[in-house]
């Protein structure tokens, strides 16, 4: 049975999901519910669910913070299915980070799409269980265990160098180089079906590993369908850029010839301490949004301004653009295109470097713009809704009330000094 935890701050949503499916008949066991992210994190530790179905916007910890902390504390399991009430959801759903396998719009939640999302989550859980199975259970099991070791290493789950070396020795690996750096490859290709992307990603990762191993010692580990990590044992921390750049360029040329794809590379800051390898990988991951077609290879240095500083400045620029253009198309895809980022990276930029997620920031910015229009114009509520790109006046009113605590009509009447009036369900003019 696949164990499932349901998390939402709205009791009716929890009740609705519990009654929506015959969970046991479908092979799922509901192990509990939680009303906020902090409570959910406790439940994960207590109940050890395989899947968490969680709202994105919640008190104490939101869904993205919950997923991030769960991954830090418990690794790849549980996987997450995210629920949202916000617009632009088709784009947010594409995010592969933080252990999320799918996203669902609350208002459109049905037994069919919830079941489909759970099926995808089951596949991810079974894959992870296979990685954790004993190595001798199947051919290639040792390699799977090694992959799992590197994933744990990059997640910072080994507190000491001695523990790292002991675990590596059990797997026939030697980590005794004077220094290490982690490179992350970002696979850029045309949109493919999920099955096609799996095939492409597998082929690219394997061929990259074969090519790299001819030039230098390395360990290649797949991260998701568009990224893989390369651990590079180094004899010296000096001259890494000079030695590695031509090798990465060679890999790129060969892979483009065979697969018609481009690889962008971020190389983390070198370290002499094995349990700091996670920091090298993290610095590489942080630098990915700084890559471009013109500059597809970037090296982080310990004496540089950290990529996180770059990322914080980038988030500030994107936020400024959104504030100045609340009436423009502000989907994740549209804004990412303005800044020449992928939607997934832009989403991660916000979740890791901003106070809110991208969708929340856009929504809150539009609500702020709506309040300014209410104060400075005679526009009706539905006209403000249309001007600011909300899908309907009803939806605008619902979001406005969730953020401000009152409906647009009540806010407008208070603003203009009028008497309070009964709020209807749609709250539109």
Short mmCIF file of C-alpha atoms in Angstrom, two decimals:
data_model
loop_
_atom_site.label_atom_id
_atom_site.label_comp_id
_atom_site.label_asym_id
_atom_site.label_seq_id
_atom_site.Cartn_x
_atom_site.Cartn_y
_atom_site.Cartn_z
CA UNK A 1 0.00 0.00 0.00
CA UNK A 2 1.13 3.55 -0.75
CA UNK A 3 0.78 5.73 2.37
CA UNK A 4 -0.76 9.18 1.78
CA UNK A 5 -0.90 12.31 3.96
CA UNK A 6 -3.39 15.10 3.11
CA UNK A 7 -2.47 18.71 4.01
CA UNK A 8 -4.69 21.79 3.65
CA UNK A 9 -5.72 24.68 5.88
CA UNK A 10 -9.33 24.45 4.66
CA UNK A 11 -11.27 21.69 6.50
CA UNK A 12 -13.79 21.32 3.67
CA UNK A 13 -10.99 20.59 1.20
CA UNK A 14 -9.60 17.88 3.47
CA UNK A 15 -13.05 16.33 3.90
CA UNK A 16 -13.67 16.51 0.17
CA UNK A 17 -10.42 14.74 -0.70
CA UNK A 18 -10.97 12.05 1.92
CA UNK A 19 -14.39 11.23 0.48
CA UNK A 20 -13.46 11.71 -3.18
CA UNK A 21 -11.84 8.29 -3.71
CA UNK A 22 -12.10 4.73 -2.47
CA UNK A 23 -8.49 4.99 -1.33
CA UNK A 24 -8.00 1.42 -0.16
CA UNK A 25 -9.48 -0.03 -3.34
CA UNK A 26 -6.96 1.96 -5.36
CA UNK A 27 -4.05 0.73 -3.24
CA UNK A 28 -3.60 3.80 -1.02
CA UNK A 29 -3.73 4.15 2.75
CA UNK A 30 -4.66 7.53 4.24
CA UNK A 31 -2.36 7.93 7.24
CA UNK A 32 -3.60 11.31 8.42
CA UNK A 33 -4.25 14.99 7.72
CA UNK A 34 -2.64 18.30 8.70
CA UNK A 35 -3.85 21.90 8.68
CA UNK A 36 -0.53 23.72 8.11
CA UNK A 37 3.00 23.06 6.94
CA UNK A 38 4.59 22.79 10.38
CA UNK A 39 2.00 20.26 11.52
CA UNK A 40 2.50 18.36 8.28
CA UNK A 41 6.26 18.17 8.82
CA UNK A 42 5.62 16.55 12.21
CA UNK A 43 3.17 14.09 10.64
CA UNK A 44 5.74 13.15 8.00
CA UNK A 45 8.21 12.26 10.73
CA UNK A 46 5.60 10.29 12.67
CA UNK A 47 3.66 8.54 9.91
CA UNK A 48 6.36 8.26 7.20
CA UNK A 49 3.98 8.70 4.25
CA UNK A 50 5.09 7.90 0.71
CA UNK A 51 2.99 10.70 -0.82
CA UNK A 52 1.90 14.10 0.52
CA UNK A 53 -0.99 15.93 -1.16
CA UNK A 54 -0.48 19.52 0.01
CA UNK A 55 -1.89 22.99 -0.52
CA UNK A 56 0.73 25.51 -1.66
CA UNK A 57 -0.56 28.48 0.34
CA UNK A 58 -0.84 27.65 4.04
CA UNK A 59 -0.01 29.29 7.38
CA UNK A 60 3.21 28.70 9.36
CA UNK A 61 4.96 26.87 6.48
CA UNK A 62 3.63 27.01 2.92
CA UNK A 63 3.63 23.99 0.65
CA UNK A 64 6.93 24.83 -1.05
CA UNK A 65 8.67 25.36 2.29
CA UNK A 66 7.17 22.09 3.54
CA UNK A 67 8.45 20.19 0.51
CA UNK A 68 11.89 21.77 0.82
CA UNK A 69 12.25 20.94 4.52
CA UNK A 70 10.89 17.45 4.00
CA UNK A 71 13.50 16.81 1.33
CA UNK A 72 16.26 18.14 3.59
CA UNK A 73 15.18 15.98 6.54
CA UNK A 74 13.84 12.82 4.92
CA UNK A 75 15.30 12.67 1.41
CA UNK A 76 13.38 11.79 -1.76
CA UNK A 77 10.37 10.35 0.08
CA UNK A 78 7.68 11.44 0.48
CA UNK A 79 6.93 12.81 -2.97
CA UNK A 80 4.50 15.72 -3.24
CA UNK A 81 1.36 16.53 -5.18
CA UNK A 82 0.64 20.26 -4.83
CA UNK A 83 -2.78 21.93 -4.73
CA UNK A 84 -3.32 25.58 -5.65
CA UNK A 85 -6.09 28.10 -6.13
CA UNK A 86 -3.98 30.51 -8.13
CA UNK A 87 -3.88 31.30 -11.82
CA UNK A 88 -1.20 30.24 -14.33
CA UNK A 89 -1.23 26.80 -12.85
CA UNK A 90 -0.39 24.95 -16.05
CA UNK A 91 3.04 26.56 -15.90
CA UNK A 92 3.65 26.06 -12.20
CA UNK A 93 2.81 22.39 -12.57
CA UNK A 94 5.85 21.89 -14.76
CA UNK A 95 8.22 22.53 -11.92
CA UNK A 96 10.24 19.42 -11.14
CA UNK A 97 11.93 20.67 -8.03
CA UNK A 98 11.32 19.95 -4.37
CA UNK A 99 10.03 16.44 -4.87
CA UNK A 100 6.73 17.50 -6.51
CA UNK A 101 5.43 15.06 -9.13
CA UNK A 102 2.31 17.01 -10.07
CA UNK A 103 0.17 20.06 -9.33
CA UNK A 104 -3.62 20.30 -9.32
CA UNK A 105 -5.99 23.28 -9.36
CA UNK A 106 -8.36 23.02 -6.40
CA UNK A 107 -11.37 24.35 -8.24
CA UNK A 108 -10.89 21.74 -10.96
CA UNK A 109 -10.09 18.84 -8.64
CA UNK A 110 -11.89 15.67 -9.71
CA UNK A 111 -11.56 11.99 -8.82
CA UNK A 112 -10.05 11.42 -12.26
CA UNK A 113 -7.24 13.99 -12.13
CA UNK A 114 -6.50 13.22 -8.48
CA UNK A 115 -6.21 9.52 -9.35
CA UNK A 116 -3.94 10.32 -12.30
CA UNK A 117 -1.68 12.44 -10.08
CA UNK A 118 -1.55 9.68 -7.49
CA UNK A 119 -0.58 7.19 -10.19
CA UNK A 120 2.37 9.39 -11.13
CA UNK A 121 3.29 9.69 -7.48
CA UNK A 122 3.10 5.89 -7.09
CA UNK A 123 5.55 5.48 -9.99
CA UNK A 124 7.99 7.90 -8.35
CA UNK A 125 7.66 6.12 -5.00
CA UNK A 126 8.25 2.70 -6.53
CA UNK A 127 11.32 4.00 -8.35
CA UNK A 128 12.71 5.38 -5.10
CA UNK A 129 11.97 2.13 -3.27
CA UNK A 130 13.85 0.25 -5.96
CA UNK A 131 16.88 2.50 -5.39
CA UNK A 132 16.75 1.68 -1.69
CA UNK A 133 16.40 -2.07 -2.24
CA UNK A 134 19.39 -4.37 -1.54
CA UNK A 135 22.00 -4.19 -4.27
CA UNK A 136 21.89 -7.90 -5.04
CA UNK A 137 18.16 -7.84 -5.71
CA UNK A 138 18.72 -7.18 -9.41
CA UNK A 139 21.50 -6.74 -11.96
CA UNK A 140 22.87 -3.25 -11.75
CA UNK A 141 21.73 -2.94 -8.14
CA UNK A 142 25.17 -1.79 -6.95
CA UNK A 143 25.07 1.05 -9.46
CA UNK A 144 21.66 2.09 -8.16
CA UNK A 145 23.03 2.07 -4.63
CA UNK A 146 25.93 4.25 -5.75
CA UNK A 147 23.52 6.70 -7.34
CA UNK A 148 21.59 6.79 -4.09
CA UNK A 149 24.82 7.45 -2.18
CA UNK A 150 25.66 10.47 -4.35
CA UNK A 151 22.13 11.84 -3.99
CA UNK A 152 22.50 11.59 -0.21
CA UNK A 153 25.97 13.13 -0.42
CA UNK A 154 24.64 16.13 -2.39
CA UNK A 155 21.79 16.49 0.09
CA UNK A 156 24.28 16.88 2.94
CA UNK A 157 22.99 13.81 4.80
CA UNK A 158 26.46 12.64 5.92
CA UNK A 159 27.74 14.82 8.80
CA UNK A 160 31.40 13.74 8.78
CA UNK A 161 34.14 12.86 6.31
CA UNK A 162 34.64 9.52 8.07
CA UNK A 163 31.03 8.50 7.49
CA UNK A 164 31.25 9.51 3.84
CA UNK A 165 34.43 7.51 3.24
CA UNK A 166 33.09 4.47 5.13
CA UNK A 167 29.88 4.42 3.09
CA UNK A 168 31.81 4.99 -0.14
CA UNK A 169 34.15 2.09 0.71
CA UNK A 170 31.17 -0.24 1.15
CA UNK A 171 30.16 0.61 -2.42
CA UNK A 172 33.63 0.17 -3.91
CA UNK A 173 34.20 3.93 -4.22
CA UNK A 174 37.29 5.85 -3.15
CA UNK A 175 36.99 9.48 -2.08
CA UNK A 176 40.54 10.46 -1.15
CA UNK A 177 41.30 13.21 -3.69
CA UNK A 178 42.92 16.47 -2.48
CA UNK A 179 39.84 18.42 -3.65
CA UNK A 180 36.42 18.07 -5.30
CA UNK A 181 33.99 20.12 -7.36
CA UNK A 182 30.48 19.33 -8.55
CA UNK A 183 29.25 20.30 -12.01
CA UNK A 184 25.57 20.32 -12.96
CA UNK A 185 24.50 19.87 -16.56
CA UNK A 186 21.25 21.42 -17.77
CA UNK A 187 19.81 19.59 -20.80
CA UNK A 188 18.17 21.95 -23.30
CA UNK A 189 15.99 20.36 -25.95
CA UNK A 190 12.65 20.82 -27.67
CA UNK A 191 9.48 19.84 -25.86
CA UNK A 192 8.95 16.08 -25.86
CA UNK A 193 6.41 13.67 -24.45
CA UNK A 194 7.31 12.36 -20.97
CA UNK A 195 8.36 8.96 -22.38
CA UNK A 196 10.51 10.60 -25.04
CA UNK A 197 12.11 12.87 -22.44
CA UNK A 198 12.97 9.88 -20.24
CA UNK A 199 14.62 8.12 -23.18
CA UNK A 200 16.54 11.25 -24.20
CA UNK A 201 17.66 12.07 -20.66
CA UNK A 202 18.88 8.54 -20.06
CA UNK A 203 20.83 8.46 -23.32
CA UNK A 204 22.38 11.89 -22.82
CA UNK A 205 23.44 11.16 -19.23
CA UNK A 206 25.02 7.82 -20.13
CA UNK A 207 26.90 9.18 -23.13
CA UNK A 208 28.10 12.21 -21.16
CA UNK A 209 29.43 9.85 -18.48
CA UNK A 210 31.26 7.77 -21.09
CA UNK A 211 32.85 10.82 -22.72
CA UNK A 212 33.84 12.53 -19.48
CA UNK A 213 35.45 9.37 -18.08
CA UNK A 214 37.87 9.33 -21.05
CA UNK A 215 39.27 12.71 -20.04
CA UNK A 216 39.12 12.79 -16.24
CA UNK A 217 37.89 10.78 -13.24
CA UNK A 218 34.28 11.55 -12.38
CA UNK A 219 31.01 10.18 -11.01
CA UNK A 220 27.84 11.05 -12.96
CA UNK A 221 24.43 10.95 -11.26
CA UNK A 222 21.04 11.75 -12.79
CA UNK A 223 19.00 14.36 -10.90
CA UNK A 224 15.80 14.66 -12.93
CA UNK A 225 14.81 14.54 -16.60
CA UNK A 226 16.74 17.70 -17.45
CA UNK A 227 19.74 17.69 -15.11
CA UNK A 228 22.60 15.47 -13.99
CA UNK A 229 25.45 16.07 -11.54
CA UNK A 230 29.12 15.25 -12.02
CA UNK A 231 31.46 14.84 -9.04
CA UNK A 232 34.99 15.74 -10.08
CA UNK A 233 37.91 14.54 -7.91
CA UNK A 234 40.72 17.11 -8.31
CA UNK A 235 44.45 16.95 -7.75
CA UNK A 236 44.44 20.71 -7.27
CA UNK A 237 41.85 23.43 -6.78
CA UNK A 238 43.88 25.71 -9.07
CA UNK A 239 43.38 25.96 -12.81
CA UNK A 240 40.06 24.10 -12.82
CA UNK A 241 38.47 26.39 -15.39
CA UNK A 242 41.43 26.05 -17.75
CA UNK A 243 41.47 22.24 -17.49
CA UNK A 244 37.74 21.58 -17.55
CA UNK A 245 36.35 24.06 -20.11
CA UNK A 246 37.72 22.26 -23.22
CA UNK A 247 36.45 18.92 -21.88
CA UNK A 248 32.93 20.29 -21.38
CA UNK A 249 33.01 21.89 -24.81
CA UNK A 250 34.01 18.53 -26.31
CA UNK A 251 31.13 16.80 -24.50
CA UNK A 252 28.71 19.44 -25.76
CA UNK A 253 29.85 19.05 -29.36
CA UNK A 254 29.50 15.26 -29.35
CA UNK A 255 26.10 15.25 -27.64
CA UNK A 256 24.75 17.86 -30.03
CA UNK A 257 25.88 15.73 -32.95
CA UNK A 258 24.07 12.64 -31.62
CA UNK A 259 21.01 14.12 -29.90
CA UNK A 260 20.62 17.69 -31.24
CA UNK A 261 20.61 19.04 -27.68
CA UNK A 262 22.61 21.69 -25.88
CA UNK A 263 24.13 21.31 -22.42
CA UNK A 264 24.65 24.27 -20.11
CA UNK A 265 27.13 23.70 -17.28
CA UNK A 266 27.46 25.26 -13.84
CA UNK A 267 30.57 24.15 -11.91
CA UNK A 268 30.43 24.59 -8.14
CA UNK A 269 33.16 26.08 -6.00
CA UNK A 270 35.93 23.52 -5.26
CA UNK A 271 36.31 22.15 -1.75
CA UNK A 272 38.93 20.09 0.07
CA UNK A 273 36.43 18.70 2.57
CA UNK A 274 34.26 15.75 1.47
CA UNK A 275 31.26 16.71 3.60
CA UNK A 276 31.34 20.13 1.92
CA UNK A 277 30.75 18.52 -1.48
CA UNK A 278 27.06 19.31 -0.88
CA UNK A 279 27.98 23.02 -0.75
CA UNK A 280 29.79 22.75 -4.07
CA UNK A 281 26.73 21.12 -5.63
CA UNK A 282 24.47 23.76 -4.09
CA UNK A 283 26.59 26.60 -5.46
CA UNK A 284 26.43 25.02 -8.91
CA UNK A 285 22.66 24.65 -8.67
CA UNK A 286 22.35 28.28 -7.54
CA UNK A 287 24.31 29.42 -10.58
CA UNK A 288 22.16 27.63 -13.16
CA UNK A 289 19.84 30.64 -13.75
CA UNK A 290 22.89 32.76 -14.64
CA UNK A 291 23.66 30.58 -17.67
CA UNK A 292 22.65 31.57 -21.18
CA UNK A 293 23.10 30.50 -24.77
CA UNK A 294 25.94 32.99 -25.06
CA UNK A 295 27.57 31.80 -21.80
CA UNK A 296 26.72 28.10 -21.35
CA UNK A 297 29.59 27.31 -18.94
CA UNK A 298 30.05 29.05 -15.58
CA UNK A 299 32.57 28.41 -12.81
CA UNK A 300 31.88 29.39 -9.19
CA UNK A 301 34.86 30.43 -7.11
CA UNK A 302 35.04 30.60 -3.34
CA UNK A 303 36.23 34.23 -3.51
CA UNK A 304 33.43 35.28 -5.87
CA UNK A 305 30.31 37.07 -4.82
CA UNK A 306 28.16 34.03 -4.20
CA UNK A 307 25.66 32.91 -6.84
CA UNK A 308 22.98 33.33 -4.17
CA UNK A 309 23.76 37.06 -4.18
CA UNK A 310 23.38 37.07 -7.94
CA UNK A 311 20.14 35.17 -7.61
CA UNK A 312 18.77 37.57 -4.99
CA UNK A 313 19.53 40.49 -7.30
CA UNK A 314 17.88 38.65 -10.17
CA UNK A 315 14.75 38.05 -8.10
CA UNK A 316 14.71 41.75 -7.22
CA UNK A 317 14.86 42.65 -10.93
CA UNK A 318 12.02 40.28 -11.76
CA UNK A 319 9.95 41.61 -8.87
CA UNK A 320 10.52 45.17 -10.08
CA UNK A 321 9.37 44.18 -13.57
CA UNK A 322 6.20 42.60 -12.15
CA UNK A 323 5.44 45.66 -9.99
CA UNK A 324 5.81 47.99 -12.98
CA UNK A 325 3.69 45.80 -15.29
CA UNK A 326 0.76 44.36 -13.30
CA UNK A 327 -1.51 44.72 -16.37
CA UNK A 328 0.72 42.64 -18.66
CA UNK A 329 0.80 38.88 -19.16
CA UNK A 330 2.60 37.65 -16.06
CA UNK A 331 2.46 33.90 -16.31
CA UNK A 332 5.57 32.03 -15.28
CA UNK A 333 6.34 31.29 -18.93
CA UNK A 334 5.83 34.89 -20.05
CA UNK A 335 8.05 36.45 -17.38
CA UNK A 336 10.68 33.73 -17.80
CA UNK A 337 10.83 34.55 -21.51
CA UNK A 338 11.41 38.27 -20.74
CA UNK A 339 14.49 37.37 -18.70
CA UNK A 340 15.60 34.45 -20.88
CA UNK A 341 15.10 31.87 -18.09
CA UNK A 342 13.33 28.56 -18.13
CA UNK A 343 10.04 28.57 -16.17
CA UNK A 344 11.36 25.95 -13.75
CA UNK A 345 14.42 28.01 -12.83
CA UNK A 346 12.38 31.18 -12.36
CA UNK A 347 10.05 29.31 -10.02
CA UNK A 348 13.02 28.00 -8.01
CA UNK A 349 14.60 31.46 -7.91
CA UNK A 350 11.55 32.76 -6.09
CA UNK A 351 11.05 29.78 -3.81
CA UNK A 352 14.69 29.88 -2.65
CA UNK A 353 15.43 33.64 -2.69
CA UNK A 354 12.13 35.44 -2.20
CA UNK A 355 9.65 35.76 0.63
CA UNK A 356 6.90 34.16 -1.49
CA UNK A 357 6.58 31.92 -4.51
CA UNK A 358 6.38 33.46 -7.98
CA UNK A 359 2.63 32.92 -8.29
CA UNK A 360 1.98 34.37 -4.85
CA UNK A 361 4.12 37.43 -5.62
CA UNK A 362 2.30 38.09 -8.90
CA UNK A 363 -1.07 37.67 -7.22
CA UNK A 364 -0.21 39.92 -4.27
CA UNK A 365 1.27 42.54 -6.64
CA UNK A 366 -1.92 42.55 -8.69
CA UNK A 367 -4.03 42.91 -5.56
CA UNK A 368 -1.88 45.88 -4.52
CA UNK A 369 -2.37 47.37 -8.00
CA UNK A 370 -6.11 46.76 -7.69
CA UNK A 371 -6.20 48.70 -4.41
CA UNK A 372 -4.38 51.59 -6.08
CA UNK A 373 -6.89 51.60 -8.94
CA UNK A 374 -9.76 51.57 -6.44
CA UNK A 375 -8.27 54.60 -4.70
CA UNK A 376 -7.42 56.60 -7.83
CA UNK A 377 -10.09 55.73 -10.42
CA UNK A 378 -13.81 55.16 -10.79
CA UNK A 379 -13.35 51.78 -12.47
CA UNK A 380 -15.81 49.09 -11.53
CA UNK A 381 -14.62 45.90 -9.89
CA UNK A 382 -15.03 43.80 -13.04
CA UNK A 383 -13.10 46.43 -15.03
CA UNK A 384 -10.23 46.32 -12.55
CA UNK A 385 -10.29 42.53 -12.70
CA UNK A 386 -10.04 42.57 -16.51
CA UNK A 387 -7.32 45.22 -16.55
CA UNK A 388 -5.13 43.23 -14.18
CA UNK A 389 -5.46 39.93 -16.01
CA UNK A 390 -7.65 37.91 -13.64
CA UNK A 391 -9.60 35.13 -15.31
CA UNK A 392 -12.93 36.43 -13.97
CA UNK A 393 -14.35 39.01 -11.58
CA UNK A 394 -15.51 36.18 -9.35
CA UNK A 395 -12.01 34.77 -9.12
CA UNK A 396 -10.57 38.24 -8.51
CA UNK A 397 -13.00 38.75 -5.64
CA UNK A 398 -12.12 35.38 -4.13
CA UNK A 399 -8.38 36.06 -4.23
CA UNK A 400 -8.80 39.63 -3.00
CA UNK A 401 -10.78 38.49 0.02
CA UNK A 402 -8.28 35.75 0.84
CA UNK A 403 -5.40 38.24 0.87
CA UNK A 404 -7.11 41.35 2.30
CA UNK A 405 -9.70 39.69 4.54
CA UNK A 406 -12.58 41.62 2.95
CA UNK A 407 -14.24 41.56 -0.44
CA UNK A 408 -13.41 44.17 -3.11
CA UNK A 409 -16.87 45.70 -2.72
CA UNK A 410 -16.49 46.06 1.04
CA UNK A 411 -12.98 47.45 0.64
CA UNK A 412 -14.17 49.96 -1.96
CA UNK A 413 -17.09 51.11 0.18
CA UNK A 414 -14.82 51.58 3.18
CA UNK A 415 -12.31 53.44 1.02
CA UNK A 416 -14.99 55.84 -0.25
CA UNK A 417 -16.61 56.26 3.13
CA UNK A 418 -19.84 54.55 2.14
CA UNK A 419 -21.98 52.33 4.37
CA UNK A 420 -21.20 48.64 4.48
CA UNK A 421 -23.42 46.56 2.25
CA UNK A 422 -24.24 42.90 2.10
CA UNK A 423 -21.61 41.03 0.12
CA UNK A 424 -22.99 38.71 -2.49
CA UNK A 425 -21.20 35.52 -3.50
CA UNK A 426 -19.74 36.93 -6.71
CA UNK A 427 -19.10 40.44 -5.34
CA UNK A 428 -18.94 42.02 -8.79
CA UNK A 429 -20.51 45.12 -10.28
#
